[in-house]
Coordinates of C-alpha atoms in Angstrom, one line a residue:
M1 CA 28.8 4.2 10.3
S2 CA 25.9 5.5 12.3
K3 CA 26.8 7.0 15.7
L4 CA 23.2 6.4 16.9
T5 CA 22.2 3.3 18.8
L6 CA 19.8 0.7 17.2
P7 CA 16.7 2.0 19.1
E8 CA 17.6 5.6 18.1
E9 CA 18.0 4.7 14.4
A10 CA 14.7 2.9 14.5
G11 CA 13.1 5.8 16.3
R12 CA 13.9 8.3 13.6
R13 CA 12.1 6.1 10.9
R14 CA 8.6 7.0 9.7
T15 CA 7.0 4.4 7.4
F16 CA 3.6 5.5 6.1
A17 CA 1.2 4.7 3.3
I18 CA -1.2 7.0 1.5
I19 CA -4.7 5.7 1.0
A20 CA -7.5 7.4 -1.1
H21 CA -10.4 6.8 -3.5
P22 CA -9.2 7.1 -7.2
D23 CA -9.0 10.8 -8.2
A24 CA -8.8 12.2 -4.7
G25 CA -5.3 13.5 -5.6
K26 CA -3.1 10.8 -4.0
T27 CA -0.4 10.5 -6.6
T28 CA -0.2 14.4 -6.9
L29 CA 0.1 14.5 -3.1
T30 CA 2.8 11.9 -3.2
E31 CA 4.8 14.0 -5.6
H32 CA 4.5 17.1 -3.6
I33 CA 5.5 15.4 -0.4
L34 CA 8.6 14.3 -2.2
L35 CA 9.1 17.8 -3.4
A36 CA 8.6 19.3 0.1
G37 CA 10.9 16.7 1.6
G38 CA 13.7 17.7 -0.8
A39 CA 13.6 14.4 -2.6
I40 CA 12.8 15.7 -6.1
R41 CA 13.2 19.1 -7.9
A42 CA 9.8 19.2 -9.7
A43 CA 6.5 17.5 -9.1
G44 CA 4.9 15.8 -12.1
A45 CA 1.2 16.4 -12.1
V46 CA -0.9 13.5 -13.2
R47 CA -3.0 15.7 -15.5
A48 CA 0.0 17.5 -17.1
R49 CA 0.8 16.9 -20.8
G50 CA 3.5 15.0 -22.6
E51 CA 6.9 14.7 -20.9
N52 CA 5.7 16.8 -17.9
R53 CA 3.4 13.9 -17.1
R54 CA 6.0 11.6 -15.6
T55 CA 5.2 11.2 -11.9
Q56 CA 7.9 9.6 -9.8
S57 CA 5.6 7.1 -8.2
D58 CA 3.8 5.9 -11.4
W59 CA 6.4 4.1 -13.5
M60 CA 4.5 1.4 -15.4
K61 CA 3.5 2.1 -19.0
I62 CA -0.3 1.7 -18.2
E63 CA 0.0 4.1 -15.2
K64 CA 1.6 6.8 -17.4
E65 CA -1.0 6.4 -20.1
R66 CA -4.0 6.4 -17.9
G67 CA -2.8 8.6 -15.0
I68 CA -3.7 6.0 -12.4
S69 CA -1.7 4.0 -9.9
V70 CA -2.0 0.3 -10.2
S71 CA 1.1 -0.8 -8.4
A72 CA 2.3 -0.1 -4.9
S73 CA 5.7 1.7 -5.0
V74 CA 8.1 2.7 -2.3
M75 CA 10.1 5.9 -1.9
T76 CA 12.7 6.6 0.8
F77 CA 14.0 10.1 1.6
E78 CA 15.6 11.9 4.5
H79 CA 13.9 15.0 5.8
T80 CA 15.0 17.5 8.5
T81 CA 12.1 18.8 10.6
A82 CA 11.6 22.4 11.6
D83 CA 13.3 21.7 15.0
G84 CA 16.4 20.4 13.1
V85 CA 15.9 16.7 13.7
S86 CA 16.8 14.4 10.7
K87 CA 14.2 11.7 10.0
M88 CA 14.0 8.9 7.4
F89 CA 10.7 8.8 5.7
N90 CA 9.6 5.6 3.8
L91 CA 6.6 6.5 1.8
L92 CA 4.5 3.6 0.5
D93 CA 2.3 4.7 -2.4
T94 CA -0.7 2.3 -2.9
P95 CA -3.0 1.7 -5.9
G96 CA -6.2 3.8 -5.6
H97 CA -8.2 1.6 -8.0
E98 CA -10.4 -0.9 -6.2
D99 CA -9.3 -3.8 -8.5
F100 CA -5.9 -3.7 -6.7
S101 CA -7.2 -3.8 -3.2
E102 CA -5.1 -6.9 -2.4
D103 CA -1.8 -5.1 -3.3
T104 CA -3.0 -2.2 -1.1
Y105 CA -3.8 -4.6 1.7
R106 CA -0.3 -6.2 1.6
T107 CA 1.4 -2.8 1.4
L108 CA -0.5 -1.6 4.5
T109 CA 1.0 -4.5 6.5
A110 CA 4.4 -2.8 6.0
A111 CA 3.1 0.7 7.1
D112 CA 3.0 2.1 10.7
C113 CA 0.7 5.0 9.8
A114 CA -1.7 6.0 7.0
I115 CA -2.4 9.3 5.4
M116 CA -6.1 9.3 4.3
V117 CA -6.7 11.7 1.5
L118 CA -10.3 13.0 1.0
D119 CA -11.6 15.2 -1.8
A120 CA -12.9 18.4 -0.2
A121 CA -15.9 18.4 -2.6
K122 CA -16.8 14.7 -2.3
G123 CA -15.8 13.6 1.3
I124 CA -15.6 9.9 2.1
E125 CA -16.0 7.8 -1.0
P126 CA -16.5 4.0 -1.3
Q127 CA -12.9 3.0 -1.8
T128 CA -11.8 5.2 1.0
L129 CA -14.2 3.4 3.3
K130 CA -12.8 0.0 2.2
L131 CA -9.2 1.0 2.8
F132 CA -10.1 2.6 6.1
E133 CA -11.5 -0.8 7.2
V134 CA -8.2 -2.4 6.4
C135 CA -6.4 0.2 8.5
R136 CA -8.8 -0.5 11.3
L137 CA -8.2 -4.3 11.1
R138 CA -4.5 -3.6 11.5
D139 CA -4.8 -0.8 14.1
I140 CA -3.0 1.6 11.9
P141 CA -3.3 5.3 13.1
I142 CA -4.6 7.7 10.4
I143 CA -3.8 11.3 9.6
T144 CA -6.5 12.9 7.5
F145 CA -5.6 15.3 4.7
I146 CA -8.5 17.1 3.0
N147 CA -7.3 17.9 -0.5
K148 CA -8.4 20.2 -3.4
L149 CA -9.2 23.3 -1.4
D150 CA -8.4 25.3 -4.5
R151 CA -11.8 24.0 -5.9
E152 CA -15.2 24.6 -4.4
A153 CA -15.5 22.4 -1.3
Q154 CA -18.2 21.2 1.1
D155 CA -18.7 23.0 4.4
P156 CA -15.7 22.0 6.5
M157 CA -17.9 21.1 9.5
A158 CA -20.0 18.8 7.4
L159 CA -16.7 17.0 6.3
L160 CA -15.6 16.6 9.9
D161 CA -19.1 15.3 10.9
E162 CA -18.9 12.8 8.1
I163 CA -15.5 11.5 9.4
A164 CA -17.1 11.2 12.9
S165 CA -20.3 9.4 11.8
R166 CA -19.0 7.1 9.0
L167 CA -15.6 6.2 10.4
Q168 CA -16.3 6.4 14.1
L169 CA -13.2 8.5 14.5
D170 CA -12.8 11.7 16.6
P171 CA -11.7 14.4 14.1
A172 CA -9.2 16.9 15.7
P173 CA -8.8 19.8 13.3
I174 CA -5.2 21.0 13.4
W175 CA -5.8 23.8 10.8
W176 CA -9.0 25.4 9.6
P177 CA -9.6 26.7 6.0
A178 CA -10.6 30.2 5.1
E179 CA -13.1 29.5 2.3
S180 CA -12.3 27.4 -0.8
G181 CA -12.1 27.6 -4.6
N182 CA -11.7 31.1 -6.0
R183 CA -12.4 32.6 -2.5
L184 CA -9.6 30.5 -0.7
R185 CA -7.6 32.9 1.5
G186 CA -5.5 30.5 3.4
M187 CA -5.9 28.5 6.7
V188 CA -5.5 29.1 10.4
E189 CA -3.8 26.8 12.9
M190 CA -5.8 25.9 15.9
G191 CA -4.3 26.8 19.3
T192 CA -1.6 29.1 18.0
G193 CA -3.8 31.3 15.7
R194 CA -1.0 31.2 13.1
F195 CA -2.4 32.1 9.6
Q196 CA -0.9 30.7 6.4
P197 CA -2.0 32.8 3.4
Y198 CA -2.8 31.2 0.0
T199 CA -1.6 32.7 -3.3
R200 CA -3.4 31.9 -6.5
K201 CA -1.4 31.0 -9.6
P202 CA -1.7 33.9 -12.1
A203 CA -3.3 33.1 -15.5
G204 CA -0.7 31.9 -18.0
A205 CA 2.0 31.4 -15.4
A206 CA 4.1 28.2 -15.8
E207 CA 4.6 27.7 -12.1
D208 CA 2.8 28.2 -8.8
P209 CA 4.1 31.2 -6.8
G210 CA 5.3 30.5 -3.3
H211 CA 2.8 31.1 -0.6
P212 CA 3.5 34.1 1.7
E213 CA 5.1 33.6 5.1
A214 CA 2.7 32.7 7.9
L215 CA 1.7 35.3 10.4
H216 CA -0.7 35.7 13.3
L217 CA -4.4 35.8 12.3
A218 CA -4.9 39.1 14.1
D219 CA -2.3 40.7 11.8
A220 CA -3.6 39.1 8.5
A221 CA -6.5 41.5 7.6
Q222 CA -4.8 42.4 4.3
Y223 CA -5.5 38.9 2.9
F224 CA -9.3 39.2 3.3
E225 CA -12.2 41.0 1.8
A226 CA -14.9 42.7 3.9
G227 CA -16.3 40.6 6.7
E228 CA -14.1 37.5 6.0
H229 CA -11.4 38.2 8.6
E230 CA -13.9 38.5 11.5
A231 CA -15.8 35.5 10.2
L232 CA -12.7 33.3 10.3
M233 CA -11.8 34.5 13.8
E234 CA -15.3 33.6 15.0
A235 CA -15.1 30.2 13.2
R236 CA -11.8 29.5 14.9
E237 CA -13.3 30.1 18.3
L238 CA -16.3 27.9 17.5
V239 CA -14.1 25.0 16.2
E240 CA -11.7 25.1 19.2
A241 CA -14.7 24.9 21.5
G242 CA -16.7 22.3 19.5
Y243 CA -14.0 19.8 18.6
P244 CA -11.6 17.9 20.8
A245 CA -8.0 19.0 21.0
F246 CA -5.5 16.6 19.4
N247 CA -4.3 13.9 21.7
R248 CA -1.4 11.8 20.3
Q249 CA -2.1 8.8 22.5
S250 CA -5.7 8.6 21.3
F251 CA -4.4 9.0 17.7
L252 CA -1.9 6.1 18.1
E253 CA -4.7 3.9 19.6
G254 CA -6.8 4.5 16.5
H255 CA -9.6 6.6 18.1
M256 CA -8.7 10.0 16.8
T257 CA -7.5 11.5 13.5
P258 CA -5.8 14.9 13.2
V259 CA -7.3 16.7 10.2
L260 CA -5.2 18.9 7.9
W261 CA -6.2 20.8 4.8
G262 CA -4.6 21.9 1.6
S263 CA -4.2 21.6 -2.2
A264 CA -1.6 19.1 -3.3
L265 CA -1.7 20.5 -6.9
R266 CA -1.0 24.1 -5.6
H267 CA 1.6 22.8 -3.0
F268 CA -0.5 24.3 -0.2
G269 CA -0.6 22.6 3.2
I270 CA 2.1 20.1 2.2
D271 CA 4.8 21.4 4.6
E272 CA 2.3 21.3 7.4
L273 CA 1.4 17.7 6.5
L274 CA 5.0 16.7 6.4
A275 CA 5.6 18.3 9.8
A276 CA 2.6 16.3 11.2
I277 CA 4.0 13.0 9.9
G278 CA 7.4 13.7 11.4
E279 CA 6.0 14.7 14.7
W280 CA 3.1 12.4 15.3
A281 CA 3.4 9.3 13.0
P282 CA 4.7 6.4 15.2
P283 CA 8.2 5.0 14.8
P284 CA 8.5 1.2 14.0
K285 CA 6.5 -0.8 16.4
V286 CA 6.9 -4.1 18.2
M287 CA 5.8 -6.9 15.9
P288 CA 4.3 -10.3 17.0
A289 CA 6.0 -13.3 15.5
R290 CA 6.8 -17.0 16.1
K291 CA 10.1 -18.6 16.6
E292 CA 10.1 -21.8 14.7
A293 CA 12.6 -23.9 12.8
P294 CA 12.4 -24.4 9.0
P295 CA 9.9 -27.2 8.0
E296 CA 12.6 -29.8 7.1
T297 CA 14.5 -29.5 10.5
R298 CA 14.3 -32.8 12.3
N299 CA 13.2 -32.9 15.9
A300 CA 12.4 -29.2 15.6
P301 CA 11.4 -27.4 18.9
T302 CA 7.8 -26.4 19.3
P303 CA 7.1 -22.9 17.9
V304 CA 7.1 -20.1 20.5
E305 CA 5.2 -16.9 20.3
I306 CA 7.6 -13.9 20.5
E307 CA 7.6 -10.1 20.1
V308 CA 10.2 -8.5 17.8
E309 CA 11.5 -5.2 19.2
P310 CA 12.8 -2.7 16.6
G311 CA 15.9 -2.2 18.7
Q312 CA 16.9 -5.9 18.7
T313 CA 20.2 -6.8 17.2
E314 CA 19.1 -9.6 14.9
V315 CA 18.0 -8.5 11.5
T316 CA 14.4 -9.7 10.8
G317 CA 11.6 -8.7 8.5
F318 CA 9.2 -9.9 5.8
V319 CA 8.5 -9.6 2.1
F320 CA 5.3 -7.7 1.4
K321 CA 5.6 -7.3 -2.3
V322 CA 7.5 -8.7 -5.3
Q323 CA 8.0 -6.5 -8.3
A324 CA 9.4 -7.9 -11.6
N325 CA 10.8 -6.0 -14.6
M326 CA 11.0 -2.5 -13.1
D327 CA 14.0 -2.4 -15.4
P328 CA 12.9 -4.3 -18.5
N329 CA 16.5 -4.5 -19.9
H330 CA 17.6 -6.7 -17.0
R331 CA 14.5 -9.0 -16.3
D332 CA 14.9 -8.1 -12.7
R333 CA 12.8 -9.4 -9.8
I334 CA 12.9 -7.4 -6.6
A335 CA 11.4 -8.5 -3.3
M336 CA 10.4 -5.5 -1.1
F337 CA 11.6 -6.3 2.4
R338 CA 10.2 -4.4 5.4
M339 CA 12.7 -4.6 8.3
A340 CA 11.3 -5.3 11.7
S341 CA 14.5 -5.2 13.7
G342 CA 18.3 -5.0 13.6
S343 CA 21.0 -3.2 11.6
F344 CA 21.3 -4.5 8.1
K345 CA 24.7 -4.2 6.2
R346 CA 25.2 -4.8 2.5
G347 CA 26.6 -8.4 1.9
M348 CA 24.8 -9.8 4.9
K349 CA 23.5 -13.4 4.8
L350 CA 19.8 -13.9 5.7
K351 CA 17.7 -17.1 5.8
V352 CA 14.2 -17.6 4.5
Q353 CA 12.2 -19.2 7.4
N354 CA 9.8 -21.4 5.4
T355 CA 12.4 -22.9 3.1
G356 CA 15.6 -22.7 5.1
K357 CA 17.4 -21.2 2.1
Q358 CA 20.2 -18.8 2.7
L359 CA 20.6 -15.5 0.7
S360 CA 23.7 -13.3 0.4
V361 CA 22.2 -9.9 0.0
N362 CA 25.0 -8.2 -2.0
A363 CA 23.1 -5.7 -4.0
P364 CA 20.2 -4.4 -1.8
I365 CA 18.5 -1.3 -3.1
M366 CA 16.7 1.7 -1.7
F367 CA 13.8 2.8 -3.8
F368 CA 12.9 6.0 -5.4
A369 CA 9.9 4.7 -7.4
S370 CA 11.6 3.1 -10.4
D371 CA 15.0 4.9 -9.6
R372 CA 17.2 3.1 -7.1
E373 CA 20.5 3.2 -5.4
L374 CA 22.6 0.6 -3.5
A375 CA 21.7 0.5 0.2
E376 CA 24.8 0.2 2.3
D377 CA 22.8 -0.1 5.5
A378 CA 19.2 -0.1 6.8
Y379 CA 17.3 -0.2 10.1
A380 CA 13.9 -1.3 11.5
G381 CA 11.2 0.5 9.6
D382 CA 13.2 0.8 6.3
V383 CA 12.1 -0.9 3.1
I384 CA 14.9 -2.4 1.0
G385 CA 14.7 -4.2 -2.3
I386 CA 16.4 -7.6 -2.5
P387 CA 17.1 -8.7 -6.1
N388 CA 16.5 -12.5 -6.5
H389 CA 15.5 -15.0 -9.1
G390 CA 12.4 -16.7 -7.7
V391 CA 13.8 -17.4 -4.2
L392 CA 11.6 -14.9 -2.4
R393 CA 7.9 -14.8 -2.4
V394 CA 5.3 -12.5 -0.9
G395 CA 4.8 -13.4 2.7
D396 CA 8.3 -14.8 3.3
S397 CA 10.0 -14.0 6.6
L398 CA 13.8 -13.4 6.6
S399 CA 16.2 -13.3 9.6
E400 CA 19.8 -14.0 10.4
S401 CA 18.8 -17.2 12.3
G402 CA 16.1 -18.3 9.9
M403 CA 13.8 -19.0 12.8
V404 CA 11.6 -15.9 13.0
R405 CA 8.3 -16.2 11.3
F406 CA 5.9 -13.2 10.9
A407 CA 2.2 -13.8 10.2
G408 CA 1.8 -14.5 6.5
L409 CA 0.0 -12.1 4.2
P410 CA -3.4 -13.2 3.0
N411 CA -4.4 -14.3 -0.5
F412 CA -8.0 -13.5 -1.1
A413 CA -10.3 -15.6 -3.4
P414 CA -10.6 -13.9 -6.8
E415 CA -13.9 -12.6 -8.0
I416 CA -13.4 -13.2 -11.7
L417 CA -11.9 -16.3 -13.2
Q418 CA -10.8 -16.4 -16.9
R419 CA -9.0 -18.8 -19.2
V420 CA -5.9 -17.4 -20.8
R421 CA -4.1 -18.7 -23.9
V422 CA -1.3 -17.3 -26.1
K423 CA -2.1 -16.7 -29.8
D424 CA 1.2 -18.3 -30.9
P425 CA 1.0 -22.0 -29.7
L426 CA 4.8 -22.2 -29.8
K427 CA 5.0 -19.8 -26.9
A428 CA 2.9 -21.9 -24.5
K429 CA 6.0 -22.6 -22.3
H430 CA 6.9 -18.9 -22.1
L431 CA 3.3 -18.2 -21.1
K432 CA 3.5 -20.6 -18.2
K433 CA 6.7 -18.9 -16.9
A434 CA 5.3 -15.4 -17.4
L435 CA 2.0 -16.2 -15.6
E436 CA 3.9 -17.8 -12.7
G437 CA 6.0 -14.7 -12.4
L438 CA 3.0 -12.4 -12.3
A439 CA 1.2 -14.7 -9.8
E440 CA 4.3 -14.6 -7.5
E441 CA 4.1 -10.8 -7.6
G442 CA 0.4 -11.0 -6.6
V443 CA -0.8 -9.2 -9.7
T444 CA -3.2 -12.0 -10.3
Q445 CA -3.7 -15.6 -9.1
L446 CA -2.9 -18.6 -11.2
F447 CA -4.7 -21.9 -11.0
R448 CA -3.6 -25.0 -12.9
P449 CA -6.5 -27.5 -13.4
E450 CA -5.6 -31.1 -12.7
L451 CA -7.2 -32.2 -16.0
G452 CA -6.5 -30.3 -19.2
S453 CA -3.8 -27.8 -20.1
D454 CA -5.6 -24.5 -19.7
F455 CA -4.5 -21.9 -17.2
I456 CA -7.2 -20.3 -15.1
V457 CA -6.3 -16.7 -14.0
G458 CA -8.2 -15.1 -11.1
A459 CA -8.5 -11.4 -10.3
V460 CA -10.5 -9.0 -8.2
G461 CA -11.5 -6.8 -11.1
Q462 CA -11.4 -6.3 -14.9
L463 CA -8.6 -3.8 -14.8
Q464 CA -6.2 -6.4 -13.5
F465 CA -6.7 -8.4 -16.7
E466 CA -5.9 -5.3 -18.7
V467 CA -2.7 -4.7 -16.7
M468 CA -1.8 -8.3 -17.1
A469 CA -2.3 -8.3 -20.9
D470 CA -0.3 -5.1 -21.1
R471 CA 2.6 -6.5 -19.1
L472 CA 2.6 -9.8 -20.9
G473 CA 2.9 -8.0 -24.2
E474 CA 5.4 -5.3 -23.0
E475 CA 7.7 -7.4 -20.8
Y476 CA 7.4 -11.0 -22.2
N477 CA 6.4 -10.2 -25.8
L478 CA 3.4 -12.5 -25.5
D479 CA 0.1 -11.7 -27.3
V480 CA -2.6 -13.3 -25.1
V481 CA -6.4 -13.8 -25.2
F482 CA -8.6 -14.0 -22.1
E483 CA -11.7 -16.1 -22.5
P484 CA -14.6 -16.7 -20.1
S485 CA -14.1 -19.8 -17.9
P486 CA -16.8 -22.2 -16.8
Y487 CA -16.0 -21.3 -13.2
A488 CA -17.4 -18.6 -10.9
E489 CA -15.5 -19.2 -7.7
A490 CA -12.2 -20.5 -6.4
R491 CA -11.9 -21.9 -2.9
W492 CA -8.9 -23.4 -1.1
V493 CA -9.5 -26.9 0.1
A494 CA -8.2 -28.5 3.3
P495 CA -9.5 -31.0 5.9
A496 CA -11.9 -29.4 8.4
A497 CA -11.0 -29.5 12.2
D498 CA -12.5 -33.0 12.4
G499 CA -11.4 -34.1 9.0
T500 CA -8.4 -36.1 7.8
R501 CA -6.2 -36.3 4.7
A502 CA -8.3 -39.3 3.5
D503 CA -11.4 -37.1 3.6
L504 CA -9.6 -34.6 1.4
E505 CA -8.5 -37.3 -1.1
D506 CA -12.0 -38.7 -1.2
F507 CA -13.4 -35.2 -2.1
A508 CA -10.7 -34.6 -4.7
G509 CA -11.4 -37.9 -6.3
K510 CA -15.1 -37.2 -6.7
Y511 CA -14.5 -33.7 -8.1
R512 CA -11.4 -34.3 -10.1
P513 CA -12.5 -32.3 -13.2
Q514 CA -12.9 -29.2 -10.9
M515 CA -9.7 -29.6 -8.9
A516 CA -6.7 -27.3 -9.5
V517 CA -3.6 -26.2 -7.7
D518 CA -2.4 -22.6 -7.0
I519 CA 1.1 -21.3 -7.4
D520 CA 2.2 -22.9 -4.1
Q521 CA 0.7 -26.3 -5.1
N522 CA -2.2 -25.9 -2.6
P523 CA -5.4 -27.7 -3.7
V524 CA -8.2 -25.5 -5.0
F525 CA -11.8 -26.3 -5.8
L526 CA -13.2 -24.4 -8.9
A527 CA -17.0 -24.0 -8.4
K528 CA -19.4 -23.3 -11.3
S529 CA -21.6 -21.1 -9.0
S530 CA -21.9 -19.9 -5.4
W531 CA -24.8 -22.3 -5.1
E532 CA -22.4 -25.2 -5.9
T533 CA -19.9 -24.0 -3.3
G534 CA -22.7 -24.1 -0.6
Y535 CA -24.0 -27.5 -1.8
V536 CA -20.5 -29.0 -1.7
S537 CA -19.8 -27.6 1.8
E538 CA -23.0 -29.2 3.1
R539 CA -22.3 -32.5 1.4
F540 CA -18.7 -32.8 2.6
P541 CA -18.8 -31.4 6.2
K542 CA -15.2 -32.8 6.9
I543 CA -13.8 -30.5 4.2
S544 CA -13.1 -26.8 4.6
L545 CA -13.6 -24.5 1.6
T546 CA -12.0 -21.1 2.4
K547 CA -11.9 -17.7 0.8
T548 CA -8.5 -16.7 2.1
R549 CA -5.1 -18.4 2.5
E550 CA -2.0 -17.2 4.2
R551 CA 1.1 -16.7 2.0
G552 CA 4.5 -17.6 3.3

């Protein structure tokens, strides 16, 4: 039993996501943060060979084969900071590949802070920019980690200027690198002048050597070649004069980003990053919500806007991800539940706001990628897994009263629509169940046309179809074929502000062959081109065709 109060327990939580362009080193960084935090004994490099290539955060078959992350995973570990304070870290690893931007978006709704990883040679890349925009939409503070210093890098000042100009963020360098690639000597801390030397891995050595103890820059001449020591001392003075000092309030408001440097692969700069997360990343914040009764409640009171404080006694939170078949032997289905308030105890009963169903959470789990252990208790900021069979969906709000509703998570209109059929016609029923399961997870979107028996599957990018085919074969033993569909766009249909249910029915009657329903039975219009979407919108002004829909 914790001796801390609820606000104190919430205050020691740090829930953060790692965002990056593919190949910036995000998965390797995740592994090394877990290693530095004492959560694992050896980091699995993505580019290692054979059995060594088993990273903790990539657990799907396709992830292991390709060395990419396509599924958001959660890892929880306890870490004691340099000043002896014990903190609970919930690390949310997001897919880097742009085809999985929706999964990343949903995961960022559960994070209080983001670590933005940049490649020191490439700077800000397209996907980094997209993910940054999502963070900006959600006012998530960002810590920048410039990775791959062990390779030749751009000029450090050019990288900071790019952050300032392209992201409109004030970069505050916390450390400054002494060269890069083969000439990398280490890095110096702004303000204190503490120098952290870098040791290169000897040729043929199996493991990286530990990096030497930090010392004051003035006493570190032995780590430099002629002229380098003086050059770094000058650079430090220039940087301290030319860039703003770190201001935590400005960082929390989203105006400033502290900049740290290192090499995830060589475990350099990781301890400093972990210290920065523990010290500066915000604890769980107050979350806006609505108090409203489940839909079937008669004479329900009018919904009231409320703010949920992390230190409140009622357990509340929301499901931001559903993951099926993490353990293929058990056909499991785990809802990832981000707690917003309260003190959760195993065996507790929680209600789903939008259905009024009650759940006894008897086997909640704490995640360690695909490894897991029973969670006896949890607090605001924690992410726990709730095993369930189709009761919980992405976007569901849970609470003890069943009356707290957090803003739903968005579904975005897919960019590619394809027909899917199973090669063995006798397995058509199995295909329906499997597709519904994957749609509930948010892997893809499923549309069932009102006429005909085909399923239309929607995705943001081609890789999603490959992952889907892979999982249908691996987890459900279904051999499927994807075929081009006659449709180019899917739009959710509802009466416009001045429209009525009769207007919707009139529209649906005229376009019956192109009407479908999504997984939640919401009406969807399948357009053959973007021109047709525009034409239909003009012809039926009392109908609203939308690109997004709130889940839950």
